CSV table of C-alpha atoms in Angstrom, one decimal:
chain,number,residue,atom,x,y,z
A,1,UNK,CA,78.3,312.3,180.6
A,2,UNK,CA,81.3,310.1,181.5
A,3,UNK,CA,82.1,307.5,179.0
A,4,UNK,CA,83.6,305.4,181.9
A,5,UNK,CA,81.0,304.0,184.2
A,6,UNK,CA,81.6,302.1,187.2
A,7,UNK,CA,78.7,299.6,188.3
A,8,UNK,CA,79.8,298.7,192.1
A,9,UNK,CA,79.4,299.0,195.8
A,10,UNK,CA,81.8,301.2,197.8
A,11,UNK,CA,82.4,298.5,200.3
A,12,UNK,CA,83.6,296.0,197.9
A,13,UNK,CA,87.1,295.1,197.7
A,14,UNK,CA,87.3,294.8,193.8
A,15,UNK,CA,85.0,297.8,193.1
A,16,UNK,CA,87.7,299.9,195.3
A,17,UNK,CA,90.4,298.2,193.0
A,18,UNK,CA,89.1,299.8,190.0
A,19,UNK,CA,87.9,303.1,191.9
A,20,UNK,CA,91.7,303.6,192.9
A,21,UNK,CA,92.9,303.0,189.6
A,22,UNK,CA,90.5,305.8,188.1
A,23,UNK,CA,91.6,308.3,191.0
A,24,UNK,CA,95.2,307.5,190.4
A,25,UNK,CA,94.6,308.1,187.0
A,26,UNK,CA,92.4,311.5,187.3
A,27,UNK,CA,89.8,310.2,184.9
A,28,UNK,CA,86.1,311.1,185.1
A,29,UNK,CA,83.5,308.2,185.6
A,30,UNK,CA,80.3,308.0,186.8
A,31,UNK,CA,80.0,305.3,189.8
A,32,UNK,CA,76.6,303.0,189.4
A,33,UNK,CA,75.6,301.9,192.9
A,34,UNK,CA,74.5,298.2,192.8
A,35,UNK,CA,72.3,297.2,195.6
A,36,UNK,CA,74.0,294.4,196.6
A,37,UNK,CA,71.6,293.9,199.6
A,38,UNK,CA,68.6,293.9,197.3
A,39,UNK,CA,70.4,291.0,195.3
A,40,UNK,CA,70.7,293.6,192.0
A,41,UNK,CA,73.9,291.9,191.4
A,42,UNK,CA,72.3,288.6,190.7
A,43,UNK,CA,69.3,289.7,188.3
A,44,UNK,CA,69.2,289.9,184.7
A,45,UNK,CA,70.4,293.5,184.0
A,46,UNK,CA,73.4,293.2,186.3
A,47,UNK,CA,74.3,289.7,184.6
A,48,UNK,CA,74.3,291.2,181.4
A,49,UNK,CA,77.2,293.3,182.4
A,50,UNK,CA,78.9,290.5,184.3
A,51,UNK,CA,77.9,287.0,184.0
A,52,UNK,CA,79.3,285.6,187.4
A,53,UNK,CA,77.1,288.1,189.1
A,54,UNK,CA,79.9,290.1,191.1
A,55,UNK,CA,80.8,293.9,191.5
A,56,UNK,CA,82.4,295.6,190.0
A,57,UNK,CA,81.2,295.9,185.8
A,58,UNK,CA,83.0,298.5,184.1
A,59,UNK,CA,82.1,300.5,180.8
A,60,UNK,CA,83.9,302.6,178.7
A,61,UNK,CA,82.3,303.6,175.8
A,62,UNK,CA,81.2,300.7,174.1
A,63,UNK,CA,83.6,298.6,175.7
A,64,UNK,CA,82.1,296.6,178.4
A,65,UNK,CA,84.5,294.4,181.1
A,66,UNK,CA,84.2,292.7,184.4
A,67,UNK,CA,87.1,290.9,186.8
A,68,UNK,CA,88.3,293.9,188.4
A,69,UNK,CA,92.0,293.1,187.8
A,70,UNK,CA,91.1,293.0,184.1
A,71,UNK,CA,89.8,296.4,184.5
A,72,UNK,CA,92.5,297.9,186.4
A,73,UNK,CA,95.0,296.7,183.7
A,74,UNK,CA,92.8,298.0,180.9
A,75,UNK,CA,92.6,301.8,182.5
A,76,UNK,CA,96.4,301.3,183.2
A,77,UNK,CA,97.3,300.6,179.3
A,78,UNK,CA,94.5,302.7,177.6
A,79,UNK,CA,95.4,305.9,179.9
A,80,UNK,CA,98.9,305.3,180.0
A,81,UNK,CA,99.9,309.0,179.6
A,82,UNK,CA,97.6,310.2,182.2
A,83,UNK,CA,97.7,310.7,185.8
A,84,UNK,CA,100.0,308.2,187.8
A,85,UNK,CA,101.8,305.6,185.8
A,86,UNK,CA,100.5,302.2,187.3
A,87,UNK,CA,102.7,300.2,184.6
A,88,UNK,CA,106.3,299.8,185.2
A,89,UNK,CA,108.6,302.8,184.5
A,90,UNK,CA,110.0,301.2,181.2
A,91,UNK,CA,106.6,299.9,180.6
A,92,UNK,CA,107.7,298.2,176.6
A,93,UNK,CA,110.2,296.3,178.8
A,94,UNK,CA,108.8,293.0,178.6
A,95,UNK,CA,110.9,291.5,181.5
A,96,UNK,CA,110.1,294.2,183.6
A,97,UNK,CA,106.5,293.9,182.4
A,98,UNK,CA,106.8,290.2,183.8
A,99,UNK,CA,107.8,290.9,186.9
A,100,UNK,CA,104.8,293.2,187.6
A,101,UNK,CA,102.9,290.6,186.1
A,102,UNK,CA,104.4,288.1,188.5
A,103,UNK,CA,103.4,290.5,191.6
A,104,UNK,CA,99.6,290.6,190.3
A,105,UNK,CA,99.3,287.0,190.4
A,106,UNK,CA,100.6,286.7,193.7
A,107,UNK,CA,98.1,289.2,194.9
A,108,UNK,CA,95.7,287.1,193.5
A,109,UNK,CA,96.7,283.8,194.1
A,110,UNK,CA,98.7,283.8,197.4
A,111,UNK,CA,97.6,287.2,199.3
A,112,UNK,CA,94.1,287.7,198.2
A,113,UNK,CA,92.4,284.2,199.0
A,114,UNK,CA,93.9,284.0,202.2
A,115,UNK,CA,93.3,287.9,203.3
A,116,UNK,CA,89.5,287.8,201.9
A,117,UNK,CA,89.1,285.0,204.3
A,118,UNK,CA,90.1,286.8,207.1
A,119,UNK,CA,88.1,290.0,206.3
A,120,UNK,CA,85.1,287.7,206.0
A,121,UNK,CA,85.6,286.2,209.6
A,122,UNK,CA,86.5,289.4,211.3
A,123,UNK,CA,84.6,292.1,209.5
A,124,UNK,CA,81.7,290.9,206.9
A,125,UNK,CA,80.4,288.1,209.3
A,126,UNK,CA,80.0,290.5,212.4
A,127,UNK,CA,78.0,292.5,210.2
A,128,UNK,CA,75.6,289.8,209.6
A,129,UNK,CA,75.6,289.2,213.1
A,130,UNK,CA,77.6,285.8,212.9
A,131,UNK,CA,80.7,285.1,215.1
A,132,UNK,CA,84.3,285.0,213.9
A,133,UNK,CA,85.6,281.4,214.1
A,134,UNK,CA,88.8,282.1,215.7
A,135,UNK,CA,90.4,278.7,214.6
A,136,UNK,CA,90.0,279.8,211.1
A,137,UNK,CA,91.9,283.3,211.9
A,138,UNK,CA,94.4,281.2,213.3
A,139,UNK,CA,94.7,279.3,210.3
A,140,UNK,CA,94.8,281.8,207.8
A,141,UNK,CA,96.8,284.3,209.5
A,142,UNK,CA,99.6,281.8,209.9
A,143,UNK,CA,99.5,281.4,206.2
A,144,UNK,CA,99.2,285.2,205.8
A,145,UNK,CA,102.4,285.5,207.5
A,146,UNK,CA,104.5,283.4,205.4
A,147,UNK,CA,103.1,285.4,202.5
A,148,UNK,CA,104.4,288.9,204.2
A,149,UNK,CA,107.8,287.0,204.9
A,150,UNK,CA,108.2,287.0,201.4
A,151,UNK,CA,107.0,290.5,200.7
A,152,UNK,CA,109.5,291.7,203.5
A,153,UNK,CA,112.2,290.2,201.9
A,154,UNK,CA,111.0,291.5,198.5
A,155,UNK,CA,110.5,295.2,199.9
A,156,UNK,CA,113.9,295.1,201.7
A,157,UNK,CA,115.0,295.0,197.9
A,158,UNK,CA,112.8,297.3,196.1
A,159,UNK,CA,110.5,300.4,197.6
A,160,UNK,CA,107.4,298.7,196.1
A,161,UNK,CA,106.2,295.0,195.1
A,162,UNK,CA,107.5,294.9,191.4
A,163,UNK,CA,110.5,297.5,191.8
A,164,UNK,CA,111.0,301.4,192.5
A,165,UNK,CA,107.6,302.6,191.4
A,166,UNK,CA,104.1,302.1,192.7
A,167,UNK,CA,102.4,299.6,190.4
A,168,UNK,CA,99.1,297.9,189.7
A,169,UNK,CA,100.7,295.1,191.9
A,170,UNK,CA,100.7,297.3,195.1
A,171,UNK,CA,97.4,299.1,194.0
A,172,UNK,CA,95.5,295.4,194.2
A,173,UNK,CA,96.3,295.0,197.8
A,174,UNK,CA,95.0,298.2,198.9
A,175,UNK,CA,91.5,297.7,200.0
A,176,UNK,CA,91.7,294.2,201.3
A,177,UNK,CA,94.8,296.0,203.5
A,178,UNK,CA,92.6,298.3,204.5
A,179,UNK,CA,89.9,296.1,205.8
A,180,UNK,CA,92.6,294.0,207.6
A,181,UNK,CA,94.1,297.2,209.0
A,182,UNK,CA,91.0,297.8,211.2
A,183,UNK,CA,91.2,293.9,212.6
A,184,UNK,CA,94.0,292.1,215.0
A,185,UNK,CA,95.2,290.9,211.7
A,186,UNK,CA,96.9,294.4,211.4
A,187,UNK,CA,99.8,293.2,213.5
A,188,UNK,CA,101.2,290.9,210.9
A,189,UNK,CA,101.9,294.3,209.1
A,190,UNK,CA,103.1,296.4,211.9
A,191,UNK,CA,105.7,293.6,213.1
A,192,UNK,CA,107.3,293.7,209.3
A,193,UNK,CA,109.4,297.1,209.2
A,194,UNK,CA,109.5,297.2,205.5
A,195,UNK,CA,106.1,295.7,204.8
A,196,UNK,CA,104.7,298.3,207.7
A,197,UNK,CA,106.5,301.1,205.7
A,198,UNK,CA,105.0,299.7,202.4
A,199,UNK,CA,101.4,299.6,203.8
A,200,UNK,CA,101.8,303.5,205.2
A,201,UNK,CA,103.2,304.5,201.7
A,202,UNK,CA,100.3,303.1,199.5
A,203,UNK,CA,97.3,303.6,202.0
A,204,UNK,CA,98.4,307.8,202.3
A,205,UNK,CA,98.4,308.3,198.9
A,206,UNK,CA,96.1,310.8,197.6
A,207,UNK,CA,93.7,308.3,195.7
A,208,UNK,CA,93.6,305.6,198.5
A,209,UNK,CA,92.3,308.6,201.0
A,210,UNK,CA,89.5,309.2,198.9
A,211,UNK,CA,88.2,305.8,198.9
A,212,UNK,CA,89.4,304.5,202.2
A,213,UNK,CA,87.3,306.4,204.7
B,1,UNK,CA,95.2,270.4,202.3
B,2,UNK,CA,95.5,273.9,201.2
B,3,UNK,CA,99.1,273.3,201.1
B,4,UNK,CA,98.8,270.8,198.4
B,5,UNK,CA,96.1,273.0,196.6
B,6,UNK,CA,98.3,276.1,196.2
B,7,UNK,CA,100.4,276.6,193.0
B,8,UNK,CA,100.8,273.6,190.9
B,9,UNK,CA,98.5,270.8,191.5
B,10,UNK,CA,100.0,267.3,191.9
B,11,UNK,CA,100.6,264.6,194.4
B,12,UNK,CA,102.3,265.6,197.4
B,13,UNK,CA,105.1,263.9,198.7
B,14,UNK,CA,104.6,261.3,201.5
B,15,UNK,CA,106.4,263.6,203.8
B,16,UNK,CA,104.4,266.2,206.1
B,17,UNK,CA,104.4,269.2,203.6
B,18,UNK,CA,105.5,272.2,206.2
B,19,UNK,CA,105.0,275.8,205.4
B,20,UNK,CA,107.7,276.6,207.8
B,21,UNK,CA,110.2,274.7,205.6
B,22,UNK,CA,109.9,277.9,203.2
B,23,UNK,CA,113.2,278.9,204.0
B,24,UNK,CA,114.7,282.6,203.1
B,25,UNK,CA,117.7,283.8,203.4
B,26,UNK,CA,118.2,287.5,203.1
B,27,UNK,CA,121.1,287.2,200.9
B,28,UNK,CA,119.3,286.1,198.3
B,29,UNK,CA,117.9,288.4,195.6
B,30,UNK,CA,114.5,286.7,194.8
B,31,UNK,CA,113.2,288.4,191.6
B,32,UNK,CA,116.4,290.8,191.3
B,33,UNK,CA,116.2,290.4,187.8
B,34,UNK,CA,115.5,294.3,187.1
B,35,UNK,CA,119.4,294.6,187.7
B,36,UNK,CA,119.9,291.6,185.4
B,37,UNK,CA,122.6,290.4,187.6
B,38,UNK,CA,123.6,286.8,186.3
B,39,UNK,CA,122.3,284.3,188.2
B,40,UNK,CA,124.2,281.1,188.9
B,41,UNK,CA,122.0,278.2,187.9
B,42,UNK,CA,120.9,276.1,191.3
B,43,UNK,CA,120.6,273.1,189.1
B,44,UNK,CA,123.8,271.0,188.5
B,45,UNK,CA,125.6,272.2,185.6
B,46,UNK,CA,124.3,270.9,182.1
B,47,UNK,CA,125.4,271.2,178.8
B,48,UNK,CA,122.5,272.7,176.9
B,49,UNK,CA,121.9,274.9,174.1
B,50,UNK,CA,118.3,276.3,175.5
B,51,UNK,CA,118.3,279.5,176.9
B,52,UNK,CA,114.7,278.8,178.4
B,53,UNK,CA,114.4,276.4,181.4
B,54,UNK,CA,111.5,275.2,183.1
B,55,UNK,CA,111.9,274.0,186.8
B,56,UNK,CA,109.0,271.6,187.3
B,57,UNK,CA,107.4,268.3,186.6
B,58,UNK,CA,105.2,267.4,183.8
B,59,UNK,CA,102.4,265.7,186.0
B,60,UNK,CA,101.8,269.3,187.8
B,61,UNK,CA,98.9,271.3,186.1
B,62,UNK,CA,100.7,274.9,186.5
B,63,UNK,CA,103.8,273.4,185.1
B,64,UNK,CA,101.8,272.0,181.7
B,65,UNK,CA,100.5,275.5,181.6
B,66,UNK,CA,103.9,276.8,180.9
B,67,UNK,CA,104.9,273.9,179.0
B,68,UNK,CA,101.9,274.1,176.6
B,69,UNK,CA,102.5,277.9,175.8
B,70,UNK,CA,106.3,277.0,175.0
B,71,UNK,CA,104.9,274.2,172.6
B,72,UNK,CA,102.5,276.7,171.0
B,73,UNK,CA,105.4,279.0,170.4
B,74,UNK,CA,107.8,276.1,169.0
B,75,UNK,CA,110.6,277.3,171.5
B,76,UNK,CA,113.3,275.2,172.6
B,77,UNK,CA,113.8,274.6,176.8
B,78,UNK,CA,114.9,272.2,179.0
B,79,UNK,CA,112.7,270.7,181.6
B,80,UNK,CA,114.4,270.4,184.9
B,81,UNK,CA,113.0,268.1,187.2
B,82,UNK,CA,112.2,269.1,190.6
B,83,UNK,CA,112.1,266.4,193.6
B,84,UNK,CA,109.0,267.3,195.1
B,85,UNK,CA,108.8,264.1,197.3
B,86,UNK,CA,111.9,265.0,199.2
B,87,UNK,CA,110.4,268.3,199.4
B,88,UNK,CA,113.0,270.1,197.1
B,89,UNK,CA,110.4,272.9,195.7
B,90,UNK,CA,110.5,274.2,199.6
B,91,UNK,CA,114.2,274.5,200.1
B,92,UNK,CA,117.1,276.3,198.4
B,93,UNK,CA,118.1,276.4,195.7
B,94,UNK,CA,114.2,276.3,194.5
B,95,UNK,CA,113.1,278.8,196.8
B,96,UNK,CA,116.0,281.3,195.1
B,97,UNK,CA,113.6,281.0,191.9
B,98,UNK,CA,110.3,281.2,193.6
B,99,UNK,CA,110.3,282.3,197.2
B,100,UNK,CA,106.4,280.8,197.3
B,101,UNK,CA,108.4,277.2,196.9
B,102,UNK,CA,105.8,276.4,194.0
B,103,UNK,CA,106.8,274.7,190.9
B,104,UNK,CA,107.1,276.0,187.9
B,105,UNK,CA,109.8,278.7,187.9
B,106,UNK,CA,111.3,279.7,184.5
B,107,UNK,CA,114.7,281.0,183.7
B,108,UNK,CA,115.4,282.7,180.1
B,109,UNK,CA,118.9,283.7,180.3
B,110,UNK,CA,119.1,286.3,183.1
B,111,UNK,CA,115.5,286.3,183.8
B,112,UNK,CA,113.7,284.4,186.4
B,113,UNK,CA,110.1,284.1,186.8
B,114,UNK,CA,107.1,282.2,188.4
B,115,UNK,CA,103.6,281.7,188.5
B,116,UNK,CA,102.5,280.1,185.5
B,117,UNK,CA,100.3,282.7,184.1
B,118,UNK,CA,102.6,285.4,184.3
B,119,UNK,CA,105.2,283.2,182.9
B,120,UNK,CA,102.8,282.2,179.9
B,121,UNK,CA,102.0,286.0,179.3
B,122,UNK,CA,105.9,286.7,179.1
B,123,UNK,CA,106.4,283.6,176.8
B,124,UNK,CA,103.2,285.2,174.8
B,125,UNK,CA,104.7,288.7,174.8
B,126,UNK,CA,108.6,288.3,174.4
B,127,UNK,CA,108.3,285.7,171.4
B,128,UNK,CA,105.1,287.1,170.0
B,129,UNK,CA,106.4,286.8,166.5
B,130,UNK,CA,107.4,282.7,167.2
B,131,UNK,CA,105.0,280.0,166.5
B,132,UNK,CA,101.2,280.7,167.5
B,133,UNK,CA,99.7,283.9,168.7
B,134,UNK,CA,98.5,283.5,172.1
B,135,UNK,CA,96.8,286.9,172.4
B,136,UNK,CA,94.0,288.2,170.3
B,137,UNK,CA,95.4,290.5,167.6
B,138,UNK,CA,94.2,294.1,168.5
B,139,UNK,CA,94.3,297.3,170.1
B,140,UNK,CA,93.7,298.0,174.2
B,141,UNK,CA,90.1,296.9,173.8
B,142,UNK,CA,90.8,293.5,172.6
B,143,UNK,CA,93.3,292.9,174.9
B,144,UNK,CA,91.3,294.2,177.7
B,145,UNK,CA,88.6,291.4,176.7
B,146,UNK,CA,91.5,288.8,176.7
B,147,UNK,CA,92.3,289.5,180.3
B,148,UNK,CA,88.7,289.2,181.5
B,149,UNK,CA,89.0,285.8,180.6
B,150,UNK,CA,92.2,285.3,181.8
B,151,UNK,CA,91.1,286.7,185.1
B,152,UNK,CA,87.9,284.3,184.7
B,153,UNK,CA,89.9,281.3,184.0
B,154,UNK,CA,92.2,281.8,187.1
B,155,UNK,CA,89.6,283.5,189.8
B,156,UNK,CA,86.3,282.0,188.9
B,157,UNK,CA,87.5,278.3,187.0
B,158,UNK,CA,90.5,277.1,188.6
B,159,UNK,CA,89.9,277.6,192.2
B,160,UNK,CA,86.8,275.2,191.8
B,161,UNK,CA,88.3,272.7,189.1
B,162,UNK,CA,91.4,272.1,190.5
B,163,UNK,CA,89.9,271.1,194.0
B,164,UNK,CA,87.7,268.8,191.9
B,165,UNK,CA,90.8,267.3,190.4
B,166,UNK,CA,92.4,267.0,193.7
B,167,UNK,CA,89.6,265.4,195.0
B,168,UNK,CA,89.2,262.8,192.4
B,169,UNK,CA,92.7,262.4,191.1
B,170,UNK,CA,95.3,263.2,193.4
B,171,UNK,CA,94.1,262.5,196.8
B,172,UNK,CA,93.9,259.0,195.6
B,173,UNK,CA,97.7,259.2,194.7
B,174,UNK,CA,98.5,260.0,198.4
B,175,UNK,CA,96.5,257.3,199.8
B,176,UNK,CA,93.5,259.6,200.8
B,177,UNK,CA,90.1,259.0,199.8
B,178,UNK,CA,87.8,261.3,197.4
B,179,UNK,CA,85.0,263.2,199.5
B,180,UNK,CA,82.2,262.5,197.5
B,181,UNK,CA,79.9,265.5,199.0
B,182,UNK,CA,82.7,267.8,198.5
B,183,UNK,CA,82.9,266.8,194.9
B,184,UNK,CA,79.2,267.3,194.7
B,185,UNK,CA,79.3,270.8,196.1
B,186,UNK,CA,82.2,271.7,194.0
B,187,UNK,CA,80.5,270.1,190.7
B,188,UNK,CA,77.5,272.0,191.6
B,189,UNK,CA,79.6,275.4,191.4
B,190,UNK,CA,81.4,274.4,188.4
B,191,UNK,CA,78.3,273.7,186.4
B,192,UNK,CA,77.3,277.3,186.9
B,193,UNK,CA,80.8,278.4,185.7
B,194,UNK,CA,80.3,275.9,182.8
B,195,UNK,CA,76.9,277.4,181.9
B,196,UNK,CA,78.5,281.0,181.7
B,197,UNK,CA,81.3,279.4,179.3
B,198,UNK,CA,78.2,277.9,177.2
B,199,UNK,CA,76.8,281.1,176.3
B,200,UNK,CA,80.3,283.0,176.3
B,201,UNK,CA,81.1,280.1,173.6
B,202,UNK,CA,77.9,280.6,171.6
B,203,UNK,CA,79.2,283.9,170.4
B,204,UNK,CA,82.6,283.8,170.7
B,205,UNK,CA,84.7,280.7,168.8
B,206,UNK,CA,87.2,280.5,172.0
B,207,UNK,CA,86.6,282.7,175.3
B,208,UNK,CA,88.8,285.7,174.5
B,209,UNK,CA,87.9,286.3,170.4
B,210,UNK,CA,87.7,283.9,167.6
B,211,UNK,CA,91.5,282.9,168.2
B,212,UNK,CA,92.6,280.3,170.7
B,213,UNK,CA,94.7,282.5,173.4
B,214,UNK,CA,96.4,282.1,176.8
B,215,UNK,CA,92.7,282.4,178.1
B,216,UNK,CA,91.7,279.1,176.6
B,217,UNK,CA,95.4,277.4,177.0
B,218,UNK,CA,95.5,278.2,180.8
B,219,UNK,CA,92.5,275.8,181.2
B,220,UNK,CA,94.0,272.7,179.5
B,221,UNK,CA,95.8,270.7,182.5
B,222,UNK,CA,92.9,270.7,184.9
B,223,UNK,CA,90.6,270.1,182.0
B,224,UNK,CA,92.7,267.3,181.0
B,225,UNK,CA,92.3,265.6,184.3
B,226,UNK,CA,89.0,266.5,184.9
B,227,UNK,CA,88.3,264.6,181.3
B,228,UNK,CA,89.8,261.4,182.9
B,229,UNK,CA,86.9,261.5,185.5
B,230,UNK,CA,83.4,261.3,186.3
B,231,UNK,CA,83.4,265.2,185.9
B,232,UNK,CA,83.7,264.8,182.3
B,233,UNK,CA,79.9,264.3,181.8
B,234,UNK,CA,79.7,268.7,182.8
B,235,UNK,CA,82.0,269.5,179.9
B,236,UNK,CA,80.5,266.6,177.3
B,237,UNK,CA,76.7,267.9,178.1
B,238,UNK,CA,77.3,271.4,176.9
B,239,UNK,CA,77.5,271.3,173.1
B,240,UNK,CA,79.6,274.7,173.0
B,241,UNK,CA,81.7,273.6,175.6
B,242,UNK,CA,82.3,270.1,174.6
B,243,UNK,CA,83.2,271.4,171.1
B,244,UNK,CA,85.9,273.8,172.7
B,245,UNK,CA,87.4,271.1,174.9
B,246,UNK,CA,87.7,269.1,171.9
B,247,UNK,CA,89.2,271.9,169.9
B,248,UNK,CA,91.8,272.9,172.4
B,249,UNK,CA,92.8,269.6,173.8
B,250,UNK,CA,93.3,268.4,170.2
B,251,UNK,CA,96.4,270.9,169.5
B,252,UNK,CA,99.6,269.3,168.4
B,253,UNK,CA,101.3,271.6,171.2
B,254,UNK,CA,98.9,269.9,174.1
B,255,UNK,CA,99.6,266.3,172.8
B,256,UNK,CA,103.3,267.3,173.2
B,257,UNK,CA,102.6,268.2,176.8
B,258,UNK,CA,100.5,265.1,177.7
B,259,UNK,CA,103.5,263.0,175.9
B,260,UNK,CA,105.8,264.3,178.6
B,261,UNK,CA,103.7,262.7,181.0
B,262,UNK,CA,104.5,259.3,179.4
B,263,UNK,CA,108.3,259.6,179.5
C-alpha cells in the first residue's frame, strides 16, 4: 500500500511533472485517475485535496499537497538521497540553489504561459473539435522564440539550464515540450542547436520515456 | 499588452516596447555565477558599503516584492534605478543581469539573480538568521506546504490580480482606458481565488502556516495597488481575507517599501 498517491490525469502536463519526478526517484506510488471529462476535479471530494480544482493532487502519508511545482520540490528534497538527484549537485549551496530557483521561475512565468497557449491551440482545441487560431499561434510562437533564444545562450554555457546537471528546472519543461514536439512549433526547438540537443537529452531519459508515449 | 504584463507591473515607457530589442551578446555570461567570476557592475561606479544591489524601481510590483524581503531582513542594500522610459531594461548593460529584460535584478557580491520570487527565496535562505523569518520553521513537510502557497500566489493569484491592477491603474498612467468588461471578467475569477483564501485563512493564521512567510509577502505589491481601487471590496468583504490584508500591509517593513514610492 503505497504511502505516495498521485491524483491526476495522464494527459495533464502538471500531472506528468509529478510522475516524472517520482520515476526519476524510483519511488513507489499509486496513481489515482481523476475523471476530468466527468468533472470529478470540480467535485467536493477532489476539491478537498485541491481547492483550485486542478490536477494533480498528491499525498505522502498524511501530507497533502497540490501545485505540481510544489510537489516536485517536496519530492526532490524529501527523497534527496534516492534515485536521480534533482537538486543542484551541491544542494546546500544557497547560491547554486538560487540559480536553480531562477530557472524554475522562468519556466513557470516565461516559458509555460506561452507554451501552454500553443498546446491549447494546436492540440487540445482539436481534441474538442475546435479549430486552431493561427493568429494566436503566430503571436505566441514569436514570444516563445525569444524565450528560447535566451535558453540557447544559456545552454551554450551549461549542459542544463541550472548548470551541468539535470535538475527540476529542466524536468518541469518536459511535459509541455513533449506536446509541442507533436506540433509545427517543434521547429522553434529544432532550429536552435543547443536547445535541440537539450530537448533530445531530457526526453530520452528513462523516466521521460516512461511517461512520454 | 502582454509585454507590459510580463515581469514587473509598472507604467510602460512611452516608446513602443519591442521584444526584438532584447539584445543578447554571446560574449556575456548571463548567470554564470556558478563560476563566481567577478562581474563588473553595469551601473556607474558608486561608493557604497552595501554588497546587495537591487536594479529596479519602487513602483514596480516585482521590485517591491524584493524590497519587502530586504526590509523584513533588515539588510542594507542599494536601489539602483533602471530607466524604464528609455527602455534601459531591454538593453545592455541590464540584460547582462536579466536576459529576459525585466526588473528587478539583484546582485549580492558576485552573485546575480533575477525573477523576484527566486530572489526573495534566496534572501530568506542566505540571511535566515537575520531579521524576520520568512519561511515556516520546520522540516520537509512544513516547507512543502509553504511551497504550495508560494505556487498559489504565483500561479493562481498573480496572473489575475496583476491584470486587474494593470487595467485599473497602469493603463491610466499610459493614457489608455480601463476596459470594464475585462475588469469584470477578471474580478469574477479573483473572487473564486479569494474564496479559497478565506477558507484557508479560517484554518491558518497566514497562508502557509501560523507565521508570516514569503507566501504572504509575495502578495503585498499587487494587493497594495488593488486596495487603492474599487477592487478593494473583494478583499474587504471577506472577513478573514480582510484581516490578513490588514495584518500584512501593516508590517513596518512594508511601510518602508511604500515610503520609497513617495521619494
